[in-house]
PDB file of C-alpha atoms in Angstrom:
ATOM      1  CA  UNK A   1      -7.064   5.403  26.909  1.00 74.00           C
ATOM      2  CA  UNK A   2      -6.811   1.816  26.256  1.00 88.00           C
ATOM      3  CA  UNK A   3      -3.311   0.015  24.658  1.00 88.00           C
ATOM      4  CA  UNK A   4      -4.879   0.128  21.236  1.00 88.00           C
ATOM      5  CA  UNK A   5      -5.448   3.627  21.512  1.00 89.00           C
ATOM      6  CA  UNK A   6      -1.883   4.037  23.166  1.00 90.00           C
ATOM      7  CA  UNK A   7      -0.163   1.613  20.604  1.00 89.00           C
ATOM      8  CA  UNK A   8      -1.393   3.687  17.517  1.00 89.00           C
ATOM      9  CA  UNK A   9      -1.069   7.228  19.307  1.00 90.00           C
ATOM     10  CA  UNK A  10       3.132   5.351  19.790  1.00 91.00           C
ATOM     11  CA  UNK A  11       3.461   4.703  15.956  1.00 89.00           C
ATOM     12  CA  UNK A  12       1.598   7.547  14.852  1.00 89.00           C
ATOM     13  CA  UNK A  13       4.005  10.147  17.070  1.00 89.00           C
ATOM     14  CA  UNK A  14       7.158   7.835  15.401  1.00 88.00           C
ATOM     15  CA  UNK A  15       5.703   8.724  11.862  1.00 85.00           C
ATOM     16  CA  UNK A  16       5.228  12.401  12.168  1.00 84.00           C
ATOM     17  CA  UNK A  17       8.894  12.725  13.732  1.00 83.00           C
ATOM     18  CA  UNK A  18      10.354  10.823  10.737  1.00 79.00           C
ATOM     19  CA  UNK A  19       7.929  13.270   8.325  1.00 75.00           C
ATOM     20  CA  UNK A  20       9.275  16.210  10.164  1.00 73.00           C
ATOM     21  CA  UNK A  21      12.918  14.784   9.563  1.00 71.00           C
ATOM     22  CA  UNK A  22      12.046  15.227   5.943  1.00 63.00           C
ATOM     23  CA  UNK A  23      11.658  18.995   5.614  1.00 57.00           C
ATOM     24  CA  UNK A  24      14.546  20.613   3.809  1.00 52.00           C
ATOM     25  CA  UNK A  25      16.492  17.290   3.425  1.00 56.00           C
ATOM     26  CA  UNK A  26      18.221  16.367  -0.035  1.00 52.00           C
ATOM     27  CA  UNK A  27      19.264  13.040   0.189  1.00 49.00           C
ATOM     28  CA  UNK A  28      19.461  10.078  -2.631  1.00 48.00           C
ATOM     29  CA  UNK A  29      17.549   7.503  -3.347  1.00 49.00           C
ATOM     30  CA  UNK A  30      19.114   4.907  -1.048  1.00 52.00           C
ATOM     31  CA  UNK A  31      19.488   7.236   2.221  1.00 59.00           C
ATOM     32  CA  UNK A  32      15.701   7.867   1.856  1.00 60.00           C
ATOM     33  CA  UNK A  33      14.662   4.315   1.594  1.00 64.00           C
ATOM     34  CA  UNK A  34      17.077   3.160   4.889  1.00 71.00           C
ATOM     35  CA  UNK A  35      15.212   6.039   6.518  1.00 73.00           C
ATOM     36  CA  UNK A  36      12.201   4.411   5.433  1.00 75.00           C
ATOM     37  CA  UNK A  37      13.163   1.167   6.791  1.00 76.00           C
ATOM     38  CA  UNK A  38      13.716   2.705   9.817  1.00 81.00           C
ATOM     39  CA  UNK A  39      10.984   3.967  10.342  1.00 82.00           C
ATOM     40  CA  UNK A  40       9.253   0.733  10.031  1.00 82.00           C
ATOM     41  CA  UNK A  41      11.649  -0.893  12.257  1.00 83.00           C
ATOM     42  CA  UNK A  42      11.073   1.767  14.907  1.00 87.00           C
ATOM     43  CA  UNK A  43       7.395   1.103  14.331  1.00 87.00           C
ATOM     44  CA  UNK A  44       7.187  -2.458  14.504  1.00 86.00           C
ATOM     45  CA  UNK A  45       9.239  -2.703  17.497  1.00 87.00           C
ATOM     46  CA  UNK A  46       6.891  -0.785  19.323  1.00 89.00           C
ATOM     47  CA  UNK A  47       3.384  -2.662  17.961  1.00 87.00           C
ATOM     48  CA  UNK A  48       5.303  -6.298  18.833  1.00 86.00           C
ATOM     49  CA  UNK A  49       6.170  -4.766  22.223  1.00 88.00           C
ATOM     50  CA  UNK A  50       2.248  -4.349  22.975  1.00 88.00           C
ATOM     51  CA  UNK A  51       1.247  -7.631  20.987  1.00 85.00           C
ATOM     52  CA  UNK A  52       3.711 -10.090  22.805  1.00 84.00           C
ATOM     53  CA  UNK A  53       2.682  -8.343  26.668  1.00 86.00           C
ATOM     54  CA  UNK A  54      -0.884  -9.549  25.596  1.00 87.00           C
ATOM     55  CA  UNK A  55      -1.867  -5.782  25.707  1.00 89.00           C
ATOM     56  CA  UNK A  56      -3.369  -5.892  22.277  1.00 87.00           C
ATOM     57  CA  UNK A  57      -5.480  -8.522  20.127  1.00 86.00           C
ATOM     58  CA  UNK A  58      -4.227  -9.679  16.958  1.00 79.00           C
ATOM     59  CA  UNK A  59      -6.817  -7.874  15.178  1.00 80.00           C
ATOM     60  CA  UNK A  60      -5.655  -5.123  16.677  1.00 83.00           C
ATOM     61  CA  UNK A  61      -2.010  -5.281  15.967  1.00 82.00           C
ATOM     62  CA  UNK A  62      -3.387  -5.935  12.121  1.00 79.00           C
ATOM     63  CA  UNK A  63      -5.192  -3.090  12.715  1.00 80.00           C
ATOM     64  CA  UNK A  64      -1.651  -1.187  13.889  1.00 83.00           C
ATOM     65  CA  UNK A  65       0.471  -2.918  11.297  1.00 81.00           C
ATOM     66  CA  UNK A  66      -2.079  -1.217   8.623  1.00 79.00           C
ATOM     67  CA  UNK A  67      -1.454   2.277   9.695  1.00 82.00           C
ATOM     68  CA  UNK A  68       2.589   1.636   9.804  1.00 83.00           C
ATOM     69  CA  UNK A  69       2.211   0.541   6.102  1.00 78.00           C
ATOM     70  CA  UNK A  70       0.285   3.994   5.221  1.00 79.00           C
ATOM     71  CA  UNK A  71       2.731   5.794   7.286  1.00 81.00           C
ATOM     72  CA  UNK A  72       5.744   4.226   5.732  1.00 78.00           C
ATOM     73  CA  UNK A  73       4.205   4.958   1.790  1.00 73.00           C
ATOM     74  CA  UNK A  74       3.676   8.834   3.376  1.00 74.00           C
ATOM     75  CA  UNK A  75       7.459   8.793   4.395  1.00 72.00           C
ATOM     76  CA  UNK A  76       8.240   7.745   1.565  1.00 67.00           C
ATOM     77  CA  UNK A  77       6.400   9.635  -0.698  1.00 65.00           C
ATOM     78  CA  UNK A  78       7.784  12.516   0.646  1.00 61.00           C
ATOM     79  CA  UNK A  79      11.443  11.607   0.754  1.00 57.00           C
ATOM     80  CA  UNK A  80      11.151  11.632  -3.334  1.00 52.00           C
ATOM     81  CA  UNK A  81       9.510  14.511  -4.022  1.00 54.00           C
ATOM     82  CA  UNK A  82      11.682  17.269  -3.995  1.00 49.00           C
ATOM     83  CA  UNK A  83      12.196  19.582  -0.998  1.00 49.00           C
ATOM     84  CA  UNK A  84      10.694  23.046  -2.933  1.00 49.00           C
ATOM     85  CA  UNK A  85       7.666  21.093  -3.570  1.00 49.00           C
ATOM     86  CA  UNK A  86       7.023  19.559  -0.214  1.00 45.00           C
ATOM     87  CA  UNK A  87       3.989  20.591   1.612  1.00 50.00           C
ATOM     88  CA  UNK A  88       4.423  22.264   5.055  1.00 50.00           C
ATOM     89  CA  UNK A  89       1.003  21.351   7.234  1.00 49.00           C
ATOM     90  CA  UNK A  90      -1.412  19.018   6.791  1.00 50.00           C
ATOM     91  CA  UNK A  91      -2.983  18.525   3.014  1.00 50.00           C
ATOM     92  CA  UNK A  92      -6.454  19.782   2.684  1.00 55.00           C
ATOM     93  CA  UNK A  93      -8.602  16.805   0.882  1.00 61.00           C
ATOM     94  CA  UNK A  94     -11.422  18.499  -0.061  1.00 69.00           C
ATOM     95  CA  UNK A  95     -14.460  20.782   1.180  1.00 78.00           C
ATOM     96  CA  UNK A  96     -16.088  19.875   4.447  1.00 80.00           C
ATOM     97  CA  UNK A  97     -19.824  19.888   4.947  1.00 80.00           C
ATOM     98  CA  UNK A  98     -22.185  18.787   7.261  1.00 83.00           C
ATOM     99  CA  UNK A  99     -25.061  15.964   6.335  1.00 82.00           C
ATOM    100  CA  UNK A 100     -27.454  14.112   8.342  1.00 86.00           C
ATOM    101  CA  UNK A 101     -27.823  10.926   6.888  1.00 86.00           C
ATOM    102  CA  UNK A 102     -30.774   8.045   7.315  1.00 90.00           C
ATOM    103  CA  UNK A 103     -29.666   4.776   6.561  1.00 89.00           C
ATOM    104  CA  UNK A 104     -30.977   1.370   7.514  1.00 91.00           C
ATOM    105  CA  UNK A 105     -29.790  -0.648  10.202  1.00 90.00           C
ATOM    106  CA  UNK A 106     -28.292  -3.088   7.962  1.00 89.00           C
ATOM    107  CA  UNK A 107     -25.769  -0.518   5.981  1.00 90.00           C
ATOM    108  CA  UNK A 108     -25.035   1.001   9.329  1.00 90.00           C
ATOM    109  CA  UNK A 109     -24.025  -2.227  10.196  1.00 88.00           C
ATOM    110  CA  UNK A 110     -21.770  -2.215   7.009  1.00 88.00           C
ATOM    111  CA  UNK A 111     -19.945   0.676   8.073  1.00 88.00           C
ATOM    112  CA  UNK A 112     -19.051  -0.347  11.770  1.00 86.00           C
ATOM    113  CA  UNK A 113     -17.682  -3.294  10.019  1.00 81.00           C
ATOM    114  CA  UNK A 114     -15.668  -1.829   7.984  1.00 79.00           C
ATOM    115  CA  UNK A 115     -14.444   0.776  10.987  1.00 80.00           C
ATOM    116  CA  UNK A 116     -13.757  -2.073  12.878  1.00 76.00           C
ATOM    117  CA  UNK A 117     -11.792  -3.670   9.680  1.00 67.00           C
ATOM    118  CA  UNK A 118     -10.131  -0.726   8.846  1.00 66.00           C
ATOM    119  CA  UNK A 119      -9.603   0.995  12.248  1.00 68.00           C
ATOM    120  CA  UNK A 120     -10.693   3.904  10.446  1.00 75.00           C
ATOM    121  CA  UNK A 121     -13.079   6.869  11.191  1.00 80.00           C
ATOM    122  CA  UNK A 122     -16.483   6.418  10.069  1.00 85.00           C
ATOM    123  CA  UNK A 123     -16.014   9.753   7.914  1.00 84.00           C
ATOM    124  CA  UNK A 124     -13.066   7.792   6.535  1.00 81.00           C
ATOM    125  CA  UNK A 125     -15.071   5.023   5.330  1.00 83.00           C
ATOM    126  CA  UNK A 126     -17.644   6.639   4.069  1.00 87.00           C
ATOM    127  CA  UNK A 127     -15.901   9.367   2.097  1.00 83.00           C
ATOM    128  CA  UNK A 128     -13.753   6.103   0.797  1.00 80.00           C
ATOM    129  CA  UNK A 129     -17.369   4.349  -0.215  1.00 81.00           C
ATOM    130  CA  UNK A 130     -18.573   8.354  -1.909  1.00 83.00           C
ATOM    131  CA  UNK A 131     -14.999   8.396  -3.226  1.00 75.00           C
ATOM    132  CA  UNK A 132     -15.187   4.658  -5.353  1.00 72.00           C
ATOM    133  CA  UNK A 133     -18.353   5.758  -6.316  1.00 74.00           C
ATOM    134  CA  UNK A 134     -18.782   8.651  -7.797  1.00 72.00           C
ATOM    135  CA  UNK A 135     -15.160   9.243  -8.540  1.00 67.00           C
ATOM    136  CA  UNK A 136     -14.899   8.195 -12.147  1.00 62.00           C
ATOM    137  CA  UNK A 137     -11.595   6.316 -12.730  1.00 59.00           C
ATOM    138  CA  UNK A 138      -9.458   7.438 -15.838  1.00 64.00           C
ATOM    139  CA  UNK A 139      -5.883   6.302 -16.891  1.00 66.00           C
ATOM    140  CA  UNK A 140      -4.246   6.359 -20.162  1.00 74.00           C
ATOM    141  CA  UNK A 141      -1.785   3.480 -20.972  1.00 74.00           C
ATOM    142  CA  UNK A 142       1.507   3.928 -21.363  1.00 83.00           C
ATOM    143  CA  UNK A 143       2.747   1.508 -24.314  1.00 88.00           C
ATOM    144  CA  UNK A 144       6.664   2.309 -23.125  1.00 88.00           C
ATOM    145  CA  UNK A 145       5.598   1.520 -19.693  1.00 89.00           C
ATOM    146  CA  UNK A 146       4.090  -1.711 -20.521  1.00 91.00           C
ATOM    147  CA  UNK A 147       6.636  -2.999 -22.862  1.00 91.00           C
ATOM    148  CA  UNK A 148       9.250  -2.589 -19.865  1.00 91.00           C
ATOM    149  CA  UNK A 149       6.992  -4.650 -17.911  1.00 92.00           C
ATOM    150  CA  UNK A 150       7.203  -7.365 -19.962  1.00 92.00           C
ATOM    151  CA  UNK A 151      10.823  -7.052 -20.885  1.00 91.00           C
ATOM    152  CA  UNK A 152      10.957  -7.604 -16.905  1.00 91.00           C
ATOM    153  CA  UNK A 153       8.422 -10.525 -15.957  1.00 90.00           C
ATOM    154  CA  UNK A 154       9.394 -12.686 -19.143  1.00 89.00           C
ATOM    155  CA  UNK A 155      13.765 -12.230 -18.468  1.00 86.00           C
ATOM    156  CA  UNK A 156      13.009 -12.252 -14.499  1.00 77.00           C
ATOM    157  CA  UNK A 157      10.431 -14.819 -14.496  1.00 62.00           C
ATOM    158  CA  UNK A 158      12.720 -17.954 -12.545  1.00 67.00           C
ATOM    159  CA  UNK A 159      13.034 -15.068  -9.549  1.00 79.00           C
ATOM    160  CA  UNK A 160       9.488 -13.386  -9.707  1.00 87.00           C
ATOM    161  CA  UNK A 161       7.783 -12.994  -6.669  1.00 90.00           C
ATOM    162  CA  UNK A 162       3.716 -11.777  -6.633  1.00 91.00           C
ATOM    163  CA  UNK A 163       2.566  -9.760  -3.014  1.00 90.00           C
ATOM    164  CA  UNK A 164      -0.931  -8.994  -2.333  1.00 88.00           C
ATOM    165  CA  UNK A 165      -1.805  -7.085   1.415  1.00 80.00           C
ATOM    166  CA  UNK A 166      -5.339  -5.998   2.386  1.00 76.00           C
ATOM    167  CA  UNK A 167      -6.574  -5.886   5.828  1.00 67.00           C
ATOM    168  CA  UNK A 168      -5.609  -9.250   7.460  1.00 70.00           C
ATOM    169  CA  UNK A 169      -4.867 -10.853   3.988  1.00 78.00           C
ATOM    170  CA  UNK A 170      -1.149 -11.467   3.039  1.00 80.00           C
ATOM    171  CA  UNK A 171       0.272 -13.157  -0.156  1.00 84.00           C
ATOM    172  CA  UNK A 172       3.412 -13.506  -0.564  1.00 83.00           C
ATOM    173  CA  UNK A 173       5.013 -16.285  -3.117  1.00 88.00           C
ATOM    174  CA  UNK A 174       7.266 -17.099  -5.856  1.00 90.00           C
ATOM    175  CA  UNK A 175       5.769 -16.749  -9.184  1.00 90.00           C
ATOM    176  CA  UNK A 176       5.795 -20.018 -11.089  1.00 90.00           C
ATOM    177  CA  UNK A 177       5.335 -18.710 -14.817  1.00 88.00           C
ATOM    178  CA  UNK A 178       4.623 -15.452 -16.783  1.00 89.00           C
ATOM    179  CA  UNK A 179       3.236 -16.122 -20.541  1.00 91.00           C
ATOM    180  CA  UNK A 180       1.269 -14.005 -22.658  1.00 91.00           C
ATOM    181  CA  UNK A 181      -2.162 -14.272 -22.830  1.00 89.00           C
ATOM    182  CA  UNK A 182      -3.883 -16.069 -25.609  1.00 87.00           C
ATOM    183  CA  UNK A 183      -5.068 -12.665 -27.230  1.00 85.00           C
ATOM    184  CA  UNK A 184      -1.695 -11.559 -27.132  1.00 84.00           C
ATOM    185  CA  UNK A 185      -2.765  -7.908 -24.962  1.00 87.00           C
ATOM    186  CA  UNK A 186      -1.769  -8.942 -21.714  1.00 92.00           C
ATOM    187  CA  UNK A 187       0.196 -11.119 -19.211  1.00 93.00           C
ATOM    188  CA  UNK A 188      -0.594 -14.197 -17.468  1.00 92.00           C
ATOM    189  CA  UNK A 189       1.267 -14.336 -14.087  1.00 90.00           C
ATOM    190  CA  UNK A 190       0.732 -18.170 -12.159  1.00 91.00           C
ATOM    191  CA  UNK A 191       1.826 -18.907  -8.440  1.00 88.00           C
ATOM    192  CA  UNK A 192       1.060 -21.703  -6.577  1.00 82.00           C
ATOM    193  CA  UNK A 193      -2.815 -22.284  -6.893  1.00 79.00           C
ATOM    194  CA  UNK A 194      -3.254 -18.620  -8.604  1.00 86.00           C
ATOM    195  CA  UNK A 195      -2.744 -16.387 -11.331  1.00 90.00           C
ATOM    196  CA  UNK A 196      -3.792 -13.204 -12.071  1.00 90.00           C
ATOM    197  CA  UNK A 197      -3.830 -11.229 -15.302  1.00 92.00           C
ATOM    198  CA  UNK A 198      -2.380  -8.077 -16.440  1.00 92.00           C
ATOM    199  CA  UNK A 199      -3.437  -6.371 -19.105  1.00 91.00           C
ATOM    200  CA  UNK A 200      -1.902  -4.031 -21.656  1.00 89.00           C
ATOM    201  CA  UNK A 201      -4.435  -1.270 -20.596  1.00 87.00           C
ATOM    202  CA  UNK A 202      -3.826  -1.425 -16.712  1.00 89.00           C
ATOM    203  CA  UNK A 203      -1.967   1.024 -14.994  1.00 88.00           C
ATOM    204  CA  UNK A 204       1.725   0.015 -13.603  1.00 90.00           C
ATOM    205  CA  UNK A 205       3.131   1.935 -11.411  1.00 86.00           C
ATOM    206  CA  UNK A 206       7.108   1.240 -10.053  1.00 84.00           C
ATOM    207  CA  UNK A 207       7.394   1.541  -6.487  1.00 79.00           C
ATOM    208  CA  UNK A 208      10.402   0.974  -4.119  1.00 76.00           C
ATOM    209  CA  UNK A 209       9.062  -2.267  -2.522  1.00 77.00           C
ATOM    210  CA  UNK A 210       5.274  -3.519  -1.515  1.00 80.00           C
ATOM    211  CA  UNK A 211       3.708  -2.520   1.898  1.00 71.00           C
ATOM    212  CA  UNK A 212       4.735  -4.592   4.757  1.00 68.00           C
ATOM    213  CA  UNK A 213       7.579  -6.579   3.214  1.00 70.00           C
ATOM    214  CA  UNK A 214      10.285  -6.158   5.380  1.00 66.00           C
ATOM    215  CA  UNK A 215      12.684  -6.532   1.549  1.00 67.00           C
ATOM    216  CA  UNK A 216      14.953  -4.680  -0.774  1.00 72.00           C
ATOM    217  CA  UNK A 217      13.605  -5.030  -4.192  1.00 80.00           C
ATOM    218  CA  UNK A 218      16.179  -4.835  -6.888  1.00 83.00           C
ATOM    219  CA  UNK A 219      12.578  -3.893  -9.367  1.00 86.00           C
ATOM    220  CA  UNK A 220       8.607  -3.600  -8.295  1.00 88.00           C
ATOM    221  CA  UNK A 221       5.759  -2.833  -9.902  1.00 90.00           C
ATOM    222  CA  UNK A 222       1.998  -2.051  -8.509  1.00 89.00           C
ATOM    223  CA  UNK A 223      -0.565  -3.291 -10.529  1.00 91.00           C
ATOM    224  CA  UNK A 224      -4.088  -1.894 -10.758  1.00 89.00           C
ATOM    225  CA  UNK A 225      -7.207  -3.170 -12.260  1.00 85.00           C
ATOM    226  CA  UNK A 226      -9.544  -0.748 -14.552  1.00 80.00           C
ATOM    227  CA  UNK A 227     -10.993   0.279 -11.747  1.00 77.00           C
ATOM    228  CA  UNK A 228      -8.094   1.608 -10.115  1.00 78.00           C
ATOM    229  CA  UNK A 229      -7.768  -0.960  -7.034  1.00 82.00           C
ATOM    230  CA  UNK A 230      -4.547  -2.734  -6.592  1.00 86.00           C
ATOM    231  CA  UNK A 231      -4.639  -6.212  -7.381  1.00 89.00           C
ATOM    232  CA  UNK A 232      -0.868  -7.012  -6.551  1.00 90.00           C
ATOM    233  CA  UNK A 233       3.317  -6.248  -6.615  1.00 92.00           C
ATOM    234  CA  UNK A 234       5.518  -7.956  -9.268  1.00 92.00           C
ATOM    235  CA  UNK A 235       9.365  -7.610  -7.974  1.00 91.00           C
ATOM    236  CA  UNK A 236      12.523  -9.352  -7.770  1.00 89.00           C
ATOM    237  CA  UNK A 237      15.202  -8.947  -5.180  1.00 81.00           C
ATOM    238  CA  UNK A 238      19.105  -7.602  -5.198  1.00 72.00           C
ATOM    239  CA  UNK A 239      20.757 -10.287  -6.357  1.00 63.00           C
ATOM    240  CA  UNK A 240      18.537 -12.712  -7.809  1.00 47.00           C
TER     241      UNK A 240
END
């Protein structure tokens, strides 16, 4: 076993102890997000450990850091759903069946990439590829939902901060101005040489802070697209 293989087996082992923590456990909301913190504390301390000794690249410790952020929204997922309803064993995802499949060098290609990118399985990235699809993406807007959100970005614009994290890209930065949009059905958020544009009809979900931000947010939303991919976090911090 190689140090990649050792570094994730480290933080994966840390994440199941902290989900096993969880079982039974009734705590409020600000216990379960210091456990959440950490967790990631725990789990970054052991990823830098590998990364400064030179034992790992730093596409592998992005590689790491990505599987700490899905372990920390599992963690914390489960902390706020309430102990009756908490699964005991691992979540079935579907039926399993086996295919043999004939593809051309090129797509084959495609997919090691995107195992390498991910440092996922390549059943992982191709049920993820089946999933996008053939999946048909439905969501109904919420008008109470989206008038909160824009009671929040237009009072909380001078202390708005947009995050974005896929893969090896991080954004984080302050959010320079939040108008409406000419048409009047959505929300114009500009940063420093950005913007991005949320509309009445997207889905917003609040969440307890973005993945890896290492921050207490006083108030953050996710933002999806209408095709259900996550295009960003809108929060502000305690005390802003």
């Amino acid at each position: 076993m190689n140090h990649f293989e050792e570094a994730k087996l480290e933080v994966e082992k840390l994440g199941k102890e902290y989900l096993e923590q969880i079982r039974g456990e009734d705590i409020f909301a600000p216990d379960a997000t210091k456990k959440v913190d950490d967790f990631v504390q725990a789990a970054f301390k052991v990823i830098n450990a590998y990364f400064r000794g030179g034992l790992i690249s730093d596409n592998e410790y992005g590689h790491v850091a990505k599987m700490v952020g899905k372990l920390e929204n599992m963690i914390h997922g489960a902390y706020f759903t309430p102990p009756a309803d908490r699964p005991v064993g691992r979540p079935s995802i579907g039926v399993t069946k086996k295919v043999s499949l004939t593809l051309s060098e090129e797509i084959w290609g495609e997919i090691e990439g995107r195992m390498e990118e991910t440092g996922d399985k390549q059943s992982a990235v191709l049920r993820d590829v089946l999933e996008k699809e053939l999946t048909p993406y439905e969501f109904e807007p919420n008008e109470k939902v989206w008038e909160e959100f824009k009671v929040f970005v237009f009072n909380a614009k001078p202390h708005l901060f947009f995050h974005y994290y896929k893969n090896d890209l991080y954004i984080a930065t302050p959010i320079k101005r939040a108008e409406s949009t000419e048409d009047g059905e959505g929300v114009q958020i500009t940063f420093a040489s950005g913007s991005v544009d949320v509309f009445s009809n997207y889905k917003l979900t609040k969440v307890y802070r973005p993945p890896m931000l290492m921050t207490q947010c006083e108030v953050c939303y996710q933002v999806y697209n209408n095709s259900g991919d996550t295009i960003g976090y809108i929060y502000t911090t305690p005390g802003e």
